[in-house]
Amino acid sequence: MTVTLIWIAVALVAIGLYLSWTAGRLDRLHARIDAARAALDAQLLRRASVAQELATAGILDPAASIVLYQAAHAARQAEEEQREVAESELSQALRAVFGEPEQMEAVREVPGGDEAAGELAAAVRRVPMARRFHNDAVRAARALRRHRTVRWFRLAGHAPFPLAFEMDDEPPVALADRAA
């Protein structure tokens, strides 16, 4: 009888430790998602800010400046529900404006243009990396949250189900060449 109670106690302690470890892991994954989302937001804001500065610098032709400024402004001002669409539209505007290498040459020729082109290329290059880190963290948390143990014991608490950030982040050809 005593041996049975000891084994039951050991089993309960082992199960409790496993549940505690799983809940801690899930909590760390949620914290990683929050940090990755903050980094993604910072990179998206940086890309939009640099694009907006370039659009208002008088370096580009007026039509390209307007297209780029409006897309960058919309991306900076977008509500959370519309953020993915606005950021995708900024990517499309960047590809439209900097689709031709001649446009980048024109930007580089003006004073300060080479620095602006380099800053924009760096910002454009960092967005896909930040999005990939965020989506990898989301994927890991989703996989853990799908386990029966997590669902049965409600180890996720009231944390919202993590959502990936899906957007078009393909860089323009001229900026991709510059980034490499």
Short mmCIF file of C-alpha atoms in Angstrom, two decimals:
data_model
loop_
_atom_site.label_atom_id
_atom_site.label_comp_id
_atom_site.label_asym_id
_atom_site.label_seq_id
_atom_site.Cartn_x
_atom_site.Cartn_y
_atom_site.Cartn_z
CA MET A 1 0.00 0.00 0.00
CA THR A 2 2.76 2.44 0.94
CA VAL A 3 4.80 1.53 -2.12
CA THR A 4 1.79 2.19 -4.35
CA LEU A 5 1.24 5.61 -2.78
CA ILE A 6 4.90 6.45 -3.26
CA TRP A 7 4.72 5.47 -6.94
CA ILE A 8 1.55 7.52 -7.39
CA ALA A 9 3.21 10.50 -5.72
CA VAL A 10 6.30 10.12 -7.93
CA ALA A 11 4.10 9.88 -11.03
CA LEU A 12 2.13 12.99 -10.00
CA VAL A 13 5.34 14.93 -9.33
CA ALA A 14 6.75 13.84 -12.72
CA ILE A 15 3.54 14.88 -14.49
CA GLY A 16 3.54 18.19 -12.62
CA LEU A 17 7.16 18.84 -13.58
CA TYR A 18 6.42 18.03 -17.22
CA LEU A 19 3.38 20.34 -17.25
CA SER A 20 5.37 23.09 -15.57
CA TRP A 21 8.24 22.71 -18.04
CA THR A 22 5.80 22.74 -20.99
CA ALA A 23 4.02 25.84 -19.68
CA GLY A 24 7.37 27.58 -19.20
CA ARG A 25 8.44 26.63 -22.71
CA LEU A 26 5.18 27.97 -24.11
CA ASP A 27 5.64 31.18 -22.13
CA ARG A 28 9.18 31.58 -23.52
CA LEU A 29 7.87 31.03 -27.05
CA HIS A 30 5.23 33.72 -26.54
CA ALA A 31 7.89 36.09 -25.23
CA ARG A 32 10.04 35.26 -28.28
CA ILE A 33 7.07 36.06 -30.53
CA ASP A 34 6.61 39.41 -28.80
CA ALA A 35 10.30 40.26 -29.20
CA ALA A 36 10.33 39.14 -32.83
CA ARG A 37 7.19 41.18 -33.55
CA ALA A 38 8.77 44.26 -31.98
CA ALA A 39 11.86 43.77 -34.15
CA LEU A 40 9.69 43.28 -37.24
CA ASP A 41 7.70 46.42 -36.44
CA ALA A 42 10.95 48.37 -36.02
CA GLN A 43 12.28 47.15 -39.38
CA LEU A 44 9.01 47.90 -41.15
CA LEU A 45 8.94 51.37 -39.63
CA ARG A 46 12.57 51.95 -40.62
CA ARG A 47 11.86 50.85 -44.22
CA ALA A 48 8.81 53.11 -44.46
CA SER A 49 10.67 56.05 -42.91
CA VAL A 50 13.65 55.72 -45.26
CA ALA A 51 11.33 55.39 -48.26
CA GLN A 52 9.39 58.45 -47.13
CA GLU A 53 12.59 60.47 -46.66
CA LEU A 54 13.82 59.44 -50.09
CA ALA A 55 10.46 60.37 -51.64
CA THR A 56 10.57 63.86 -50.12
CA ALA A 57 14.27 64.52 -50.81
CA GLY A 58 13.66 65.69 -54.37
CA ILE A 59 15.96 62.99 -55.76
CA LEU A 60 13.26 61.01 -57.58
CA ASP A 61 11.04 62.18 -60.40
CA PRO A 62 7.70 63.65 -59.18
CA ALA A 63 5.53 60.65 -60.13
CA ALA A 64 7.85 58.17 -58.40
CA SER A 65 8.06 60.45 -55.37
CA ILE A 66 4.28 60.59 -55.03
CA VAL A 67 3.85 56.83 -55.42
CA LEU A 68 6.59 56.07 -52.93
CA TYR A 69 5.49 58.73 -50.43
CA GLN A 70 1.85 57.60 -50.44
CA ALA A 71 2.75 53.93 -50.00
CA ALA A 72 5.24 54.70 -47.21
CA HIS A 73 2.79 57.02 -45.46
CA ALA A 74 0.01 54.41 -45.70
CA ALA A 75 2.36 51.75 -44.27
CA ARG A 76 3.31 53.98 -41.33
CA GLN A 77 -0.29 54.94 -40.55
CA ALA A 78 -1.96 51.56 -41.13
CA GLU A 79 -4.09 50.01 -38.41
CA GLU A 80 -3.08 46.55 -37.24
CA GLU A 81 -5.76 44.82 -39.34
CA GLN A 82 -4.54 46.53 -42.52
CA ARG A 83 -0.81 46.43 -41.79
CA GLU A 84 0.07 43.43 -43.94
CA VAL A 85 -1.71 44.90 -46.96
CA ALA A 86 -0.13 48.34 -46.51
CA GLU A 87 3.36 46.86 -46.13
CA SER A 88 2.83 44.72 -49.24
CA GLU A 89 1.77 47.82 -51.15
CA LEU A 90 4.94 49.57 -50.02
CA SER A 91 6.97 46.62 -51.34
CA GLN A 92 5.14 46.90 -54.65
CA ALA A 93 5.76 50.66 -54.78
CA LEU A 94 9.46 50.11 -54.07
CA ARG A 95 9.62 47.57 -56.90
CA ALA A 96 7.78 49.97 -59.22
CA VAL A 97 10.08 52.89 -58.41
CA PHE A 98 13.36 50.98 -58.20
CA GLY A 99 12.60 48.27 -60.74
CA GLU A 100 15.06 49.78 -63.18
CA PRO A 101 18.76 50.06 -62.31
CA GLU A 102 18.79 53.47 -64.04
CA GLN A 103 16.62 54.88 -61.23
CA MET A 104 19.18 53.77 -58.65
CA GLU A 105 21.97 55.32 -60.72
CA ALA A 106 20.06 58.62 -60.73
CA VAL A 107 19.68 58.42 -56.94
CA ARG A 108 23.38 57.64 -56.42
CA GLU A 109 24.51 60.56 -58.58
CA VAL A 110 22.97 63.28 -56.41
CA PRO A 111 24.79 64.43 -53.27
CA GLY A 112 23.86 62.15 -50.38
CA GLY A 113 22.11 59.77 -52.74
CA ASP A 114 24.60 56.97 -52.28
CA GLU A 115 24.00 57.02 -48.51
CA ALA A 116 20.23 57.12 -49.00
CA ALA A 117 20.38 54.20 -51.44
CA GLY A 118 22.51 52.20 -49.01
CA GLU A 119 20.17 52.93 -46.12
CA LEU A 120 17.13 51.91 -48.16
CA ALA A 121 18.84 48.74 -49.39
CA ALA A 122 19.72 47.78 -45.81
CA ALA A 123 16.16 48.44 -44.63
CA VAL A 124 14.69 46.43 -47.50
CA ARG A 125 17.08 43.54 -46.81
CA ARG A 126 16.26 43.38 -43.07
CA VAL A 127 12.47 43.19 -43.41
CA PRO A 128 12.35 39.62 -44.82
CA MET A 129 14.79 38.42 -42.15
CA ALA A 130 12.76 39.97 -39.32
CA ARG A 131 9.56 38.53 -40.79
CA ARG A 132 11.15 35.09 -41.08
CA PHE A 133 12.25 35.17 -37.40
CA HIS A 134 8.76 36.23 -36.33
CA ASN A 135 7.02 33.58 -38.41
CA ASP A 136 9.42 30.87 -37.19
CA ALA A 137 8.58 31.75 -33.58
CA VAL A 138 4.87 31.69 -34.43
CA ARG A 139 5.25 28.31 -36.11
CA ALA A 140 7.00 26.85 -33.04
CA ALA A 141 4.36 28.20 -30.65
CA ARG A 142 1.53 26.92 -32.83
CA ALA A 143 3.10 23.46 -32.97
CA LEU A 144 3.36 23.34 -29.19
CA ARG A 145 -0.16 24.68 -28.69
CA ARG A 146 -1.57 21.92 -30.90
CA HIS A 147 -0.40 19.22 -28.47
CA ARG A 148 -3.22 17.54 -26.56
CA THR A 149 -1.52 18.10 -23.22
CA VAL A 150 -1.37 21.85 -23.78
CA ARG A 151 -5.02 21.97 -24.81
CA TRP A 152 -6.34 19.65 -22.07
CA PHE A 153 -4.56 21.44 -19.25
CA ARG A 154 -5.01 24.90 -20.86
CA LEU A 155 -1.32 25.65 -20.49
CA ALA A 156 -1.55 28.59 -22.90
CA GLY A 157 -3.87 30.39 -20.52
CA HIS A 158 -5.64 33.29 -22.19
CA ALA A 159 -2.83 34.14 -24.61
CA PRO A 160 -4.17 34.76 -28.10
CA PHE A 161 -3.34 32.20 -30.76
CA PRO A 162 -0.20 33.48 -32.52
CA LEU A 163 -0.62 34.70 -36.09
CA ALA A 164 2.05 34.83 -38.74
CA PHE A 165 2.78 38.11 -40.53
CA GLU A 166 2.18 37.50 -44.22
CA MET A 167 3.24 40.16 -46.67
CA ASP A 168 4.96 40.65 -49.99
CA ASP A 169 8.55 41.49 -49.06
CA GLU A 170 10.34 40.78 -52.33
CA PRO A 171 12.94 43.52 -52.81
CA PRO A 172 13.28 45.52 -56.02
CA VAL A 173 15.95 44.20 -58.37
CA ALA A 174 18.06 47.35 -58.10
CA LEU A 175 17.96 47.33 -54.29
CA ALA A 176 18.56 43.58 -54.04
CA ASP A 177 21.71 44.03 -56.14
CA ARG A 178 22.76 46.92 -53.92
CA ALA A 179 22.14 44.92 -50.73
CA ALA A 180 24.25 42.03 -51.93
#
